XYZ file of C-alpha atoms in Angstrom:
162
model
C 0.000 0.000 0.000
C 2.077 2.958 -1.221
C 1.726 6.247 0.589
C 1.155 9.554 -1.164
C 4.113 10.304 -3.415
C 5.107 6.618 -3.631
C 4.239 3.531 -5.602
C 5.717 4.440 -8.983
C 7.273 1.485 -10.813
C 9.100 1.409 -14.126
C 7.325 -0.520 -16.859
C 8.269 -4.189 -16.658
C 7.319 -7.781 -17.375
C 7.077 -10.152 -14.440
C 8.588 -13.020 -16.400
C 9.461 -13.033 -20.069
C 11.035 -16.470 -20.566
C 7.787 -18.454 -20.664
C 5.276 -18.953 -23.454
C 2.238 -16.645 -23.299
C -0.459 -18.176 -21.163
C 1.829 -20.417 -19.077
C 1.657 -18.000 -16.190
C -0.843 -15.299 -15.265
C -1.238 -12.895 -12.384
C -4.437 -11.668 -10.817
C -4.708 -8.384 -8.940
C -7.720 -8.386 -6.643
C -8.528 -4.783 -5.785
C -9.301 -4.224 -2.107
C -9.759 -0.481 -2.663
C -10.997 1.595 -5.592
C -8.225 2.300 -8.108
C -7.762 5.224 -10.441
C -5.209 7.769 -11.660
C -5.250 9.722 -8.379
C -4.044 6.822 -6.233
C -1.654 5.332 -8.773
C -3.599 2.624 -10.565
C -1.818 -0.009 -12.628
C -0.886 0.983 -16.160
C -0.427 -1.509 -18.992
C 0.759 -1.619 -22.599
C -2.087 -3.454 -24.387
C -0.966 -6.376 -26.546
C 2.638 -6.242 -25.322
C 2.455 -9.863 -24.168
C 1.942 -11.030 -27.767
C 4.107 -8.968 -30.096
C 3.898 -9.452 -33.846
C 6.840 -11.494 -35.233
C 8.194 -8.528 -37.210
C 7.585 -6.005 -34.408
C 10.483 -3.977 -33.112
C 11.530 -4.435 -29.529
C 9.307 -2.551 -27.088
C 10.977 0.412 -25.409
C 9.842 0.080 -21.807
C 10.881 3.682 -21.171
C 8.329 4.879 -23.739
C 5.064 5.445 -21.884
C 3.170 6.622 -24.989
C 1.415 3.273 -25.449
C 0.375 2.956 -21.789
C -3.211 2.795 -20.638
C -3.936 3.502 -16.996
C -6.618 1.249 -15.580
C -9.327 2.096 -13.098
C -11.226 -0.328 -10.951
C -13.517 -0.701 -7.984
C -12.898 -2.606 -4.790
C -13.769 -6.218 -5.569
C -12.684 -6.088 -9.224
C -10.013 -8.535 -10.369
C -7.513 -7.867 -13.149
C -6.043 -11.036 -14.700
C -3.097 -10.669 -17.069
C -0.317 -12.679 -18.693
C 2.987 -12.074 -16.886
C 4.582 -11.037 -20.190
C 2.245 -8.024 -20.391
C 4.246 -4.842 -19.856
C 2.772 -3.098 -16.807
C 3.617 -0.991 -13.748
C 2.186 0.703 -10.708
C 1.804 4.483 -10.946
C 2.586 7.319 -8.579
C 0.038 7.661 -5.778
C -0.702 11.385 -5.928
C -3.586 11.454 -3.453
C -2.269 9.190 -0.717
C -5.547 7.217 -0.814
C -5.229 3.498 -0.176
C -4.705 1.165 -3.125
C -4.423 -2.235 -1.529
C -4.456 -5.371 -3.668
C -3.892 -9.069 -3.396
C -1.473 -10.436 -5.980
C -2.290 -14.005 -6.955
C -0.077 -15.918 -9.394
C -1.149 -18.931 -11.412
C 1.132 -21.144 -13.482
C 0.836 -24.238 -15.633
C 1.480 -27.456 -13.736
C 4.641 -28.037 -15.776
C 6.117 -24.918 -14.148
C 5.503 -25.918 -10.494
C 9.083 -27.133 -9.968
C 10.688 -23.979 -11.375
C 8.188 -21.849 -9.440
C 9.421 -23.360 -6.180
C 13.096 -23.132 -7.133
C 12.891 -19.452 -8.054
C 10.677 -18.316 -5.149
C 13.598 -16.721 -3.225
C 14.379 -14.570 -6.284
C 10.834 -13.175 -6.255
C 10.728 -12.503 -2.521
C 7.981 -15.073 -1.950
C 7.720 -15.698 1.770
C 5.093 -18.397 1.980
C 3.913 -21.278 -0.134
C 0.199 -21.398 0.602
C -0.016 -25.030 -0.471
C 1.923 -25.857 2.704
C -0.447 -23.943 4.961
C -3.951 -23.993 3.521
C -5.011 -27.512 2.614
C -8.782 -27.535 2.037
C -9.079 -30.891 3.800
C -7.496 -29.374 6.918
C -10.052 -26.580 7.157
C -13.234 -27.849 5.502
C -15.981 -27.308 8.044
C -13.842 -28.133 11.020
C -16.533 -28.234 13.685
C -15.273 -27.989 17.219
C -17.702 -27.293 20.047
C -17.458 -23.713 21.220
C -18.795 -22.859 24.635
C -22.119 -21.017 24.378
C -22.525 -21.638 20.621
C -24.987 -24.156 19.199
C -23.725 -26.743 16.753
C -24.456 -25.789 13.101
C -27.089 -27.763 11.180
C -25.902 -31.142 9.876
C -25.819 -29.885 6.275
C -22.618 -28.058 7.233
C -20.855 -31.196 8.405
C -17.667 -32.165 6.605
C -18.506 -34.305 3.581
C -15.718 -36.791 4.275
C -14.154 -36.336 0.846
C -10.433 -35.780 0.625
C -8.500 -33.904 -2.043
C -7.571 -37.208 -3.711
C -11.161 -38.388 -4.187
C -12.113 -38.422 -7.847
C -15.849 -38.542 -7.147
C -17.914 -35.528 -8.151
C -18.595 -33.309 -5.175
């Protein structure tokens, strides 16, 4: 959450060595976004350049489009899309959740390169659905929920339709 006068990033790609579509990011907006609080700017189509296209000058901001969004909106984009955060002129909050998705074939390299990206936690190690699915423990003074909320008994490895 950059303060007023902060948050400017140079245009960049998050990862340019993969094929388009192998990895995408999602920005889930927790606050409204717009030019005043430094919304994300993108270069449309930069993730899929034409074969004869000249190299993109990431210092040239002429092709940039600054996005606006409302709290609750989600922006999903290929990591090869040239993008950046903008200067927060107003000091208003612009909190987001950054969620990264990759093709299963990239899981091993994702784990090996995590320290390079500053990733502090692998959520697969901490948030197993089977560990948290309707864990019903009696709480003093609280009635037990209706039986329809009981754990179904399925595990992640079950191939049955749920």
